[in-house]
CSV table of C-alpha atoms and ligand atoms in Angstrom, one decimal:
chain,number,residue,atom,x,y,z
S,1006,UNK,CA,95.7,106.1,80.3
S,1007,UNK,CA,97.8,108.2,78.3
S,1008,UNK,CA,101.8,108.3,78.4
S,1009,UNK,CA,103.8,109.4,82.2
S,1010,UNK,CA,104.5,112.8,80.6
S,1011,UNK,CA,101.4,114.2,80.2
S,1012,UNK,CA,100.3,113.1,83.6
S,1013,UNK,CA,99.9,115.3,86.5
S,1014,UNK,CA,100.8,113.6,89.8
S,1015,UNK,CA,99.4,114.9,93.5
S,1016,UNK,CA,100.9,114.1,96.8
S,1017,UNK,CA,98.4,114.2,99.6
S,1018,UNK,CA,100.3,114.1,103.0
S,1019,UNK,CA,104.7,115.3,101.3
S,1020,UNK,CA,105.9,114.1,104.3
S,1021,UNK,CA,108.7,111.0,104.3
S,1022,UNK,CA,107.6,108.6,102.2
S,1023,UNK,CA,105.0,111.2,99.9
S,1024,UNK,CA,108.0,113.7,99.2
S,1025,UNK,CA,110.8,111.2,98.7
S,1026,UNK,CA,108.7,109.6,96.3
S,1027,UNK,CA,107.1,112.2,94.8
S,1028,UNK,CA,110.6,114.0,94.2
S,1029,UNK,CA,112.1,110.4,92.5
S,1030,UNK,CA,108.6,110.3,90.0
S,1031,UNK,CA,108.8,114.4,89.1
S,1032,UNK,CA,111.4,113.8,86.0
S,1033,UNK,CA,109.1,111.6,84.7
S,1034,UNK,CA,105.4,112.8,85.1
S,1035,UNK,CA,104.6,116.7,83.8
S,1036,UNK,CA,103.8,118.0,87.1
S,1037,UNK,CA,103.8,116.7,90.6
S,1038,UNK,CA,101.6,118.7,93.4
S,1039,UNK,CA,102.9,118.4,96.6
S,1040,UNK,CA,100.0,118.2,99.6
S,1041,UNK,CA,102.1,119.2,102.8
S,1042,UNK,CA,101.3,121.6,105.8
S,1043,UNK,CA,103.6,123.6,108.5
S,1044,UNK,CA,107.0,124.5,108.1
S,1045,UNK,CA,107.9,121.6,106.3
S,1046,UNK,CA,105.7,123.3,103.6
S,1047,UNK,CA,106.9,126.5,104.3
S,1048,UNK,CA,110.5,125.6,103.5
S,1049,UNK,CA,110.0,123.4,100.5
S,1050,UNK,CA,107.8,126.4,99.2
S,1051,UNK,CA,110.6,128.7,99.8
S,1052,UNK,CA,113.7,126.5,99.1
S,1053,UNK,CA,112.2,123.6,97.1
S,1054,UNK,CA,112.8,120.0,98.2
S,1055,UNK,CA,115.5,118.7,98.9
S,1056,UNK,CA,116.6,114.4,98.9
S,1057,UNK,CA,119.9,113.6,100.7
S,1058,UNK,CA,119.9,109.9,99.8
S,1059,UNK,CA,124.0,108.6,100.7
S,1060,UNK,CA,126.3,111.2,99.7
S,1061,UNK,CA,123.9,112.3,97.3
S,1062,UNK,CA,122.0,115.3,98.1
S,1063,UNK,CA,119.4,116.4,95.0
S,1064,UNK,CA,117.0,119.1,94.6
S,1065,UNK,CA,113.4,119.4,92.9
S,1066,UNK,CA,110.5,121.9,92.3
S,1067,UNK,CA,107.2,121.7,91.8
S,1068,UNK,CA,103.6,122.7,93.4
S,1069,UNK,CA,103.8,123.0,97.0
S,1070,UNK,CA,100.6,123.7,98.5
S,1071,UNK,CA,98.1,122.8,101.4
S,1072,UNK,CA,95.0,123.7,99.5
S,1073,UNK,CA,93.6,120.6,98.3
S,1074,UNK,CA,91.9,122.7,95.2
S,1075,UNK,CA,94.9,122.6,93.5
S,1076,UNK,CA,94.5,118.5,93.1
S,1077,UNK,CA,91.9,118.7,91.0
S,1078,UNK,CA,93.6,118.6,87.6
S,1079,UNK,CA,95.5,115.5,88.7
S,1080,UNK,CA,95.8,112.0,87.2
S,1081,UNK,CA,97.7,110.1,89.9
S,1082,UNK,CA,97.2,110.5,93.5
S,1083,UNK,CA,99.7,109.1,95.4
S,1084,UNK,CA,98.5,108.6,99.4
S,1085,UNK,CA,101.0,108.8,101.6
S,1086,UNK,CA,99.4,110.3,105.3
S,1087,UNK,CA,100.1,108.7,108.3
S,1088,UNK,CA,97.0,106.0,109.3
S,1089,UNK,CA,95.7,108.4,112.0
S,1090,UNK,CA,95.2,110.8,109.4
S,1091,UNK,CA,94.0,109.0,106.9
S,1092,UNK,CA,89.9,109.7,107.3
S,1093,UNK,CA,90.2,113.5,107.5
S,1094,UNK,CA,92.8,113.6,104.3
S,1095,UNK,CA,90.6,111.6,102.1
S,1096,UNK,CA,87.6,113.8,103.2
S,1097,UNK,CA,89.4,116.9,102.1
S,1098,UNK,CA,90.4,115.5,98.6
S,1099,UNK,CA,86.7,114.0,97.5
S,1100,UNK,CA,85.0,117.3,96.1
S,1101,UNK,CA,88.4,117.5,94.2
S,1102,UNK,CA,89.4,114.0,92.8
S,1103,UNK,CA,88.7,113.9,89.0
S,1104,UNK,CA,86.8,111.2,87.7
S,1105,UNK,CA,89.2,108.2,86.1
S,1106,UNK,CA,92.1,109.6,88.8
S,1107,UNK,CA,93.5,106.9,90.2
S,1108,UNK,CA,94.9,107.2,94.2
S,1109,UNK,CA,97.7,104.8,95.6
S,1110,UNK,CA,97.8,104.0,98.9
S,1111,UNK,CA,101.8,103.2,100.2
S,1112,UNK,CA,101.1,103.4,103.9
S,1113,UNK,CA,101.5,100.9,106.4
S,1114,UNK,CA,98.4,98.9,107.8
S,1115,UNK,CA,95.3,97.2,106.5
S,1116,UNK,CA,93.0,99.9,107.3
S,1117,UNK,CA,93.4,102.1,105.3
S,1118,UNK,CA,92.1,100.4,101.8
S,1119,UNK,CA,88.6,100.3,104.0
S,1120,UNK,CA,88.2,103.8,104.6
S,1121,UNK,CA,89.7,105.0,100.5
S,1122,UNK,CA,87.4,102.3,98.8
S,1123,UNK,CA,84.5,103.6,101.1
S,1124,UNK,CA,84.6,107.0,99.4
S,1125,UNK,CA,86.4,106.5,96.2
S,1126,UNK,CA,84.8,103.4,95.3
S,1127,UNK,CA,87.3,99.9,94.6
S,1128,UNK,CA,87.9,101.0,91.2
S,1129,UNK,CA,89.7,104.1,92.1
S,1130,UNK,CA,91.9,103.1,94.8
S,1131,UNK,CA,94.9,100.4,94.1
S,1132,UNK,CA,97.3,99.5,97.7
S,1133,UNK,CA,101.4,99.1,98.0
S,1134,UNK,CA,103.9,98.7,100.4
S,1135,UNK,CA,107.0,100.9,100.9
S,1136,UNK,CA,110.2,99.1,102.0
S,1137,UNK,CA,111.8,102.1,102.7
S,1138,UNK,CA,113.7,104.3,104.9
S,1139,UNK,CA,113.1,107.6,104.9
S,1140,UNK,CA,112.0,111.0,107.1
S,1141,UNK,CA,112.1,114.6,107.2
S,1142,UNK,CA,115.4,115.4,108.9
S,1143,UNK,CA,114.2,119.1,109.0
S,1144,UNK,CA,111.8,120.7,107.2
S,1145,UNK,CA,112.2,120.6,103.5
S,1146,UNK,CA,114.5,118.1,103.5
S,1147,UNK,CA,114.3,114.0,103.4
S,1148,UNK,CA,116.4,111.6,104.6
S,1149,UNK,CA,116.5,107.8,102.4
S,1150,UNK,CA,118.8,105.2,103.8
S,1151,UNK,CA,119.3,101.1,102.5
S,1152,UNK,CA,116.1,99.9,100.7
S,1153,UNK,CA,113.9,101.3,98.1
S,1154,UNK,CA,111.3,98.5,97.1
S,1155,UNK,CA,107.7,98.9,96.6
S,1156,UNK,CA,105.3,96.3,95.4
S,1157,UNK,CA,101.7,97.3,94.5
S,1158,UNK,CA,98.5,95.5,93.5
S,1159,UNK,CA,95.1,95.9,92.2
S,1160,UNK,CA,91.7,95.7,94.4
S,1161,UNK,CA,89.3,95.3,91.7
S,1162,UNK,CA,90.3,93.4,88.6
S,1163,UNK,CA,89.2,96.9,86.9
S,1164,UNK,CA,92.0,98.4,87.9
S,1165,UNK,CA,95.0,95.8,87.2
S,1166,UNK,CA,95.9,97.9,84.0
S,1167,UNK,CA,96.3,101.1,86.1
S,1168,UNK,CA,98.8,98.5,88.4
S,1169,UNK,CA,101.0,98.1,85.7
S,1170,UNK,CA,101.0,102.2,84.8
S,1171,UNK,CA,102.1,103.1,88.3
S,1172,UNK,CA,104.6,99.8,88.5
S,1173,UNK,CA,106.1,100.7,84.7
S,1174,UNK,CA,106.4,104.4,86.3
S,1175,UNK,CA,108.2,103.7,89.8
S,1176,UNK,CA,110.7,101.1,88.0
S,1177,UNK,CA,111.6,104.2,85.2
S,1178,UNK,CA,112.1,106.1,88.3
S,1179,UNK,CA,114.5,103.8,89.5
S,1180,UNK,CA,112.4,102.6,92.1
S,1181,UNK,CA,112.2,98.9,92.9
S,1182,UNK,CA,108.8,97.9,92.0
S,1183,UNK,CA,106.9,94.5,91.6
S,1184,UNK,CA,103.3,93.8,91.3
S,1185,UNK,CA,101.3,91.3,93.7
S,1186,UNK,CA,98.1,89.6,92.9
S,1187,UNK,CA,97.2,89.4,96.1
S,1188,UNK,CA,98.1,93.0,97.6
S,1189,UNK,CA,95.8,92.5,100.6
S,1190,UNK,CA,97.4,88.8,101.5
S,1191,UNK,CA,100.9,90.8,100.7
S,1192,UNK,CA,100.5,93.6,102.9
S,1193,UNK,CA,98.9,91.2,105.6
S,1194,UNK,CA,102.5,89.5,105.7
S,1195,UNK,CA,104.2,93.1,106.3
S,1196,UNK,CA,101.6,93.6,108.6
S,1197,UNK,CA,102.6,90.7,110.6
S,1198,UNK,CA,106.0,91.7,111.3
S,1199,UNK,CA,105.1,95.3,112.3
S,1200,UNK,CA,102.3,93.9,115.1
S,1201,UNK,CA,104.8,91.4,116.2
S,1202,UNK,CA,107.5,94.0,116.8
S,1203,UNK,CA,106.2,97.9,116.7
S,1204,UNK,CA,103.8,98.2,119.5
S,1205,UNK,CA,106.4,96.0,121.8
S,1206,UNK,CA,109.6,97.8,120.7
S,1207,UNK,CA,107.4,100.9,121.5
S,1208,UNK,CA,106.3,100.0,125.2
S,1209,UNK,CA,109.7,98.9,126.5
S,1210,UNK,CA,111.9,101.3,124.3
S,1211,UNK,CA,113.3,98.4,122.7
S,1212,UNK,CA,115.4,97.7,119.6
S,1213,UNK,CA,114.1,94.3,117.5
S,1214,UNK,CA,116.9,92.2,118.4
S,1215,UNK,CA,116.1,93.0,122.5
S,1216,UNK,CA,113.3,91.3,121.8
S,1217,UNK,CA,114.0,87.6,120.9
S,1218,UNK,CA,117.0,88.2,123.5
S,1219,UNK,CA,114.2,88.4,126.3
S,1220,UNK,CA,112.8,85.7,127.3
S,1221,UNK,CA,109.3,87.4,128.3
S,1222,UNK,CA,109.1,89.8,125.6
S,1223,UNK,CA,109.6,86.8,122.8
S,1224,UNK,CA,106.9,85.4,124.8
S,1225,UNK,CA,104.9,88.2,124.5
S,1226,UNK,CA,105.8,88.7,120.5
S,1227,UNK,CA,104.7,85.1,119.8
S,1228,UNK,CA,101.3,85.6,121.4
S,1229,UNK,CA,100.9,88.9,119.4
S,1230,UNK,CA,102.2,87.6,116.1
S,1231,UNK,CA,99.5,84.1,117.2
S,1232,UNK,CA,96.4,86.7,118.3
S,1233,UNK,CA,97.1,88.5,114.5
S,1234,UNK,CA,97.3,85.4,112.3
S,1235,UNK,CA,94.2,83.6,114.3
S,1236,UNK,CA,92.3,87.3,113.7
S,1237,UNK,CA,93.7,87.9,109.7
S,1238,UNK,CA,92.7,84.1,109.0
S,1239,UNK,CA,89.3,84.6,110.2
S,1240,UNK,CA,88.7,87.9,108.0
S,1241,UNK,CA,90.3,85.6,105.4
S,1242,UNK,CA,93.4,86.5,104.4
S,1243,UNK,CA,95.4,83.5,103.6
S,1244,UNK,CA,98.1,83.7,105.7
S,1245,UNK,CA,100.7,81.2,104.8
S,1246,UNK,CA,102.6,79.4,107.2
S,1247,UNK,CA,105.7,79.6,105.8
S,1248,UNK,CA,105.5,83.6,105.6
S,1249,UNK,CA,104.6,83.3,109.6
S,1250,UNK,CA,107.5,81.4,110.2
S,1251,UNK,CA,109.4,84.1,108.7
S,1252,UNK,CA,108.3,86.5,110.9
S,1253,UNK,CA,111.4,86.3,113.9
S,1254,UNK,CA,114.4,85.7,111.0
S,1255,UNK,CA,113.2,88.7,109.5
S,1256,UNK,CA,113.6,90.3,113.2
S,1257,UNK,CA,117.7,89.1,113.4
S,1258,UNK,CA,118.1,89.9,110.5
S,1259,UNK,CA,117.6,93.6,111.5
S,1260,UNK,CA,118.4,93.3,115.1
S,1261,UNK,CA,119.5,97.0,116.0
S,1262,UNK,CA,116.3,98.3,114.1
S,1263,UNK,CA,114.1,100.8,116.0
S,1264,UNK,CA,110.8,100.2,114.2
S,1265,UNK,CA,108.9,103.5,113.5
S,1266,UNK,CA,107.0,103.4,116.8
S,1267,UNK,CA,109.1,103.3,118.5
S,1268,UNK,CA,110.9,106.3,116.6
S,1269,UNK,CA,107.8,108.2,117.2
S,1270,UNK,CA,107.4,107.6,120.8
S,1271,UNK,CA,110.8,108.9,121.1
S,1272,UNK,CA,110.5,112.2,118.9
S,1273,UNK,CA,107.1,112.7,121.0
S,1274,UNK,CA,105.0,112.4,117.7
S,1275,UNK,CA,101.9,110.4,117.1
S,1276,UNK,CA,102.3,107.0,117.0
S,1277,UNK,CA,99.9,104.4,114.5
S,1278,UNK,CA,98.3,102.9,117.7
S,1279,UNK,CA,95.0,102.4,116.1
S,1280,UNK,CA,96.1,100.9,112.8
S,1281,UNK,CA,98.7,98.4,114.4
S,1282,UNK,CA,96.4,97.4,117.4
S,1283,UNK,CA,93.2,99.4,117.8
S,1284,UNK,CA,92.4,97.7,114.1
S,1285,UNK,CA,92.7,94.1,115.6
S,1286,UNK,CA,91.1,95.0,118.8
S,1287,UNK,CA,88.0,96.0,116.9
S,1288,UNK,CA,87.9,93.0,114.8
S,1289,UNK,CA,88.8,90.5,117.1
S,1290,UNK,CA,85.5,91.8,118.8
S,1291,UNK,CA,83.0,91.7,115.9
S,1292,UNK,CA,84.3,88.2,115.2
S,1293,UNK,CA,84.5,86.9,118.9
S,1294,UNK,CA,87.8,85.9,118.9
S,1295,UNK,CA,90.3,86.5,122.6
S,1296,UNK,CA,92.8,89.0,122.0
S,1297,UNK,CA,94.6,89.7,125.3
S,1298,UNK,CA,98.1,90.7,124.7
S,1299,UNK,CA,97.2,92.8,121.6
S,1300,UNK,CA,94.3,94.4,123.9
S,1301,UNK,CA,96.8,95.0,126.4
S,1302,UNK,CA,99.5,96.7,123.9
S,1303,UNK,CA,96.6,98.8,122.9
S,1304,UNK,CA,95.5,100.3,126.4
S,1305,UNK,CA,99.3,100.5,127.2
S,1306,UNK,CA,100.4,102.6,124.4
S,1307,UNK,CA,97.1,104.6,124.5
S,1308,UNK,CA,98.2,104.9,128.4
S,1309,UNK,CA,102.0,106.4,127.3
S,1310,UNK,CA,100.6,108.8,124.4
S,1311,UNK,CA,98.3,110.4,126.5
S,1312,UNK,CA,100.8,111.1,128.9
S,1313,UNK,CA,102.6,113.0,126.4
S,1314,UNK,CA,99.8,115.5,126.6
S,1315,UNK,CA,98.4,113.7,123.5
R,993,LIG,N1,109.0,106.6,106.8
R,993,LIG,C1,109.2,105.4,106.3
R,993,LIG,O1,110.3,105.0,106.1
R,993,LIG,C2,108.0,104.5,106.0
R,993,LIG,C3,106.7,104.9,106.3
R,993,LIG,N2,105.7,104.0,105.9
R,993,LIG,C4,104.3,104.4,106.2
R,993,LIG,O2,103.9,105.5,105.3
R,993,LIG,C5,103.0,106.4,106.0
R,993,LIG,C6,103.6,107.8,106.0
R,993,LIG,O3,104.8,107.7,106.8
R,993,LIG,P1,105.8,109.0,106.8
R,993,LIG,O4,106.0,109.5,105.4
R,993,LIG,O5,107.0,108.5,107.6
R,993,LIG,O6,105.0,110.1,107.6
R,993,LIG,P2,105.3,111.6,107.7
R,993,LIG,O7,104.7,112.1,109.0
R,993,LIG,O8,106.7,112.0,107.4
R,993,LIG,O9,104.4,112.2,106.4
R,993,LIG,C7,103.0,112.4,106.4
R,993,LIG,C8,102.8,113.8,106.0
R,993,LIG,O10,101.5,114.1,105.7
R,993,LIG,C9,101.2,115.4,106.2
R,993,LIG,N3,99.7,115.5,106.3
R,993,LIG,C10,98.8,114.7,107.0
R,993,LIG,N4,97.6,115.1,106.8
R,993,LIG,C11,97.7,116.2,106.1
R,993,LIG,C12,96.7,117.2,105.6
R,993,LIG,N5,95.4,117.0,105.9
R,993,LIG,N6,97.1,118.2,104.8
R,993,LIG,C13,98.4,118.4,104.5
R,993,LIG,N7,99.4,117.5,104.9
R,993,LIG,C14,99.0,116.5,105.7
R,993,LIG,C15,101.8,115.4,107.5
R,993,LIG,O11,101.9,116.7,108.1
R,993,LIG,P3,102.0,116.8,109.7
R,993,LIG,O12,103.4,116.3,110.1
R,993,LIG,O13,101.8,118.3,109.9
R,993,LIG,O14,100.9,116.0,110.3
R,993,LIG,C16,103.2,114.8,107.1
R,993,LIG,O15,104.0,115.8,106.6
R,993,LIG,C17,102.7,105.7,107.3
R,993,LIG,O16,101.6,104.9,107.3
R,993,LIG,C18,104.0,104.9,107.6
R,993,LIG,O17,103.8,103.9,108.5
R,993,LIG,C19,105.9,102.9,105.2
R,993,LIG,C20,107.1,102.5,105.0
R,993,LIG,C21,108.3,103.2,105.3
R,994,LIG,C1,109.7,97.8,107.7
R,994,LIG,C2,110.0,98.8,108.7
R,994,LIG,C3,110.8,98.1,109.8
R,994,LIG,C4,110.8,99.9,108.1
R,994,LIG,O1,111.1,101.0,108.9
R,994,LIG,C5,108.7,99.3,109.3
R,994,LIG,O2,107.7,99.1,108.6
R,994,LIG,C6,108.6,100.1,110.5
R,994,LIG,O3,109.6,100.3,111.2
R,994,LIG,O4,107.4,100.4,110.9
């Protein structure tokens, strides 16, 4: 690959986590195309986007479209939809990927490598987590708050050198990044903690800490985080036990936390139902495993969206 600032860099799905990242990479890269829709795109083609990160609030320009055409010249493609929207994005950018472009996946889940590598092939997709904070406060503009750590990781061999490109680029950037060696094992672990706490903090309307505090809920957490190791073990992903047992002092640690479903129920929007639970309800199937609480998050939450007229 030749140096960052030749290198054109495409968004697909400039929302939270694309833009903010997107924005931090653009000094560094010769172009960054940002894949958005709606009047968030509207505004950031009109006023440009804008980062308010602390006092800080900083501004920065570049392609702003929602035709995904214009991706076709670039080099980096950094992935960043919600799950639920992951198939029909990655439809829309096949006829326009170039050969040797490589597409980073930050989102949350373990779906979502599946459905890239199954029309991009293993050697053009690589995976990462974001440890991050961030939305779109109002169109065009994104909030960051506390952390900004990413760590990313190859899912062919083929592509480890392509690793260390985006890894040398995000640290320039000033973004926190490591490499794993074992992305899937790694983002099983993050995994973990969002199953155990998401779909419950979502169905009760409940902050992380309200969870250990309640008898029954903790209950209900410890079957869910039990249901997801017994499932991820027998797809095998070595979970360790000493990353399980991290699981609830990672929760008081951020007690007043209202994980992003449960931010989502409450703004009305889409929540990652089927990534968090459908996912595990579909493999604990196939592989014959008993799944109750996890089946009954999944028909709950299902239950609440579609009475927001979803
Ligand atoms: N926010 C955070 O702090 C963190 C989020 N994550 C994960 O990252 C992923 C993204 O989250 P986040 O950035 O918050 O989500 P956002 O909803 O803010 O961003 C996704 C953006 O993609 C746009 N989009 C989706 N499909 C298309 C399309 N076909 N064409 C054009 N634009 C499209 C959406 O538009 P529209 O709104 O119109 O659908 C939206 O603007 C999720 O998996 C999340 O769990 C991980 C760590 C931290
Ligand atoms: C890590 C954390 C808590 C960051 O918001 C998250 O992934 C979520 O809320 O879904």
């Amino acid at each position: 690959m030749s140096g960052w600032t030749s290198m054109i860099l495409a968004v697909i799905g400039a929302g939270g986590v694309g833009a903010y990242c997107g924005g931090m990479l653009s000094p560094f890269v010769n172009e960054v195309v940002f894949v958005a829709r709606g009047e968030h795109l509207q505004a950031m083609r009109r006023d440009g986007l804008i980062i308010q990160s602390g006092l800080k609030s900083s501004h920065f320009q570049g392609t702003f479209t929602d035709d995904f055409k214009t991706i076709s010249q670039a080099d980096l493609l950094l992935f960043t939809v919600n799950s639920y929207q992951t198939a029909e994005a990655a439809k829309s950018m096949l006829p326009y990927v170039k050969p040797g472009a490589v597409i980073l996946t930050l989102q949350n889940g373990v779906d979502n490598e599946e459905i890239l590598t199954d029309l991009f092939g293993r050697d053009q997709v690589i995976s990462g987590i974001a440890y991050l904070n961030v939305k779109v406060v109002r169109p065009g503009v994104i909030s960051q708050e506390n952390v900004r750590t990413f760590v990313i990781g190859h899912l062919s061999e083929n592509t480890q050198k392509h690793v260390e490109f985006w890894n040398n680029l995000f640290n320039k950037a000033g973004l926190n990044c490591s490499q794993s060696l074992n992305i899937v094992e790694t983002k099983w672990v993050k995994y973990l903690w969002n199953v155990t706490f998401n779909p419950l903090s979502a169905l009760k309307m409940a902050t992380v800490g309200d969870i250990p505090d309640d008898a029954e809920l903790r209950r209900w957490a410890e079957e869910i985080l039990r249901e997801t190791v017994c499932i991820g073990r027998a797809l095998g992903v070595d979970l360790k036990q000493e990353a399980i047992n991290e699981v609830f002092p990672i929760g008081e640690r951020v007690r007043s936390h209202k994980p992003s479903m449960l931010q989502h129920r409450e703004q009305g929007k889409k929540m990652e139902i089927e990534s968090l639970c459908g996912y595990l309800v579909r493999k604990a199937q196939i592989l014959g495993i008993e799944a109750p609480v996890i089946k009954e998050m999944y028909n709950s939450l299902l239950a609440i969206e579609e009475g927001q007229g979803r």
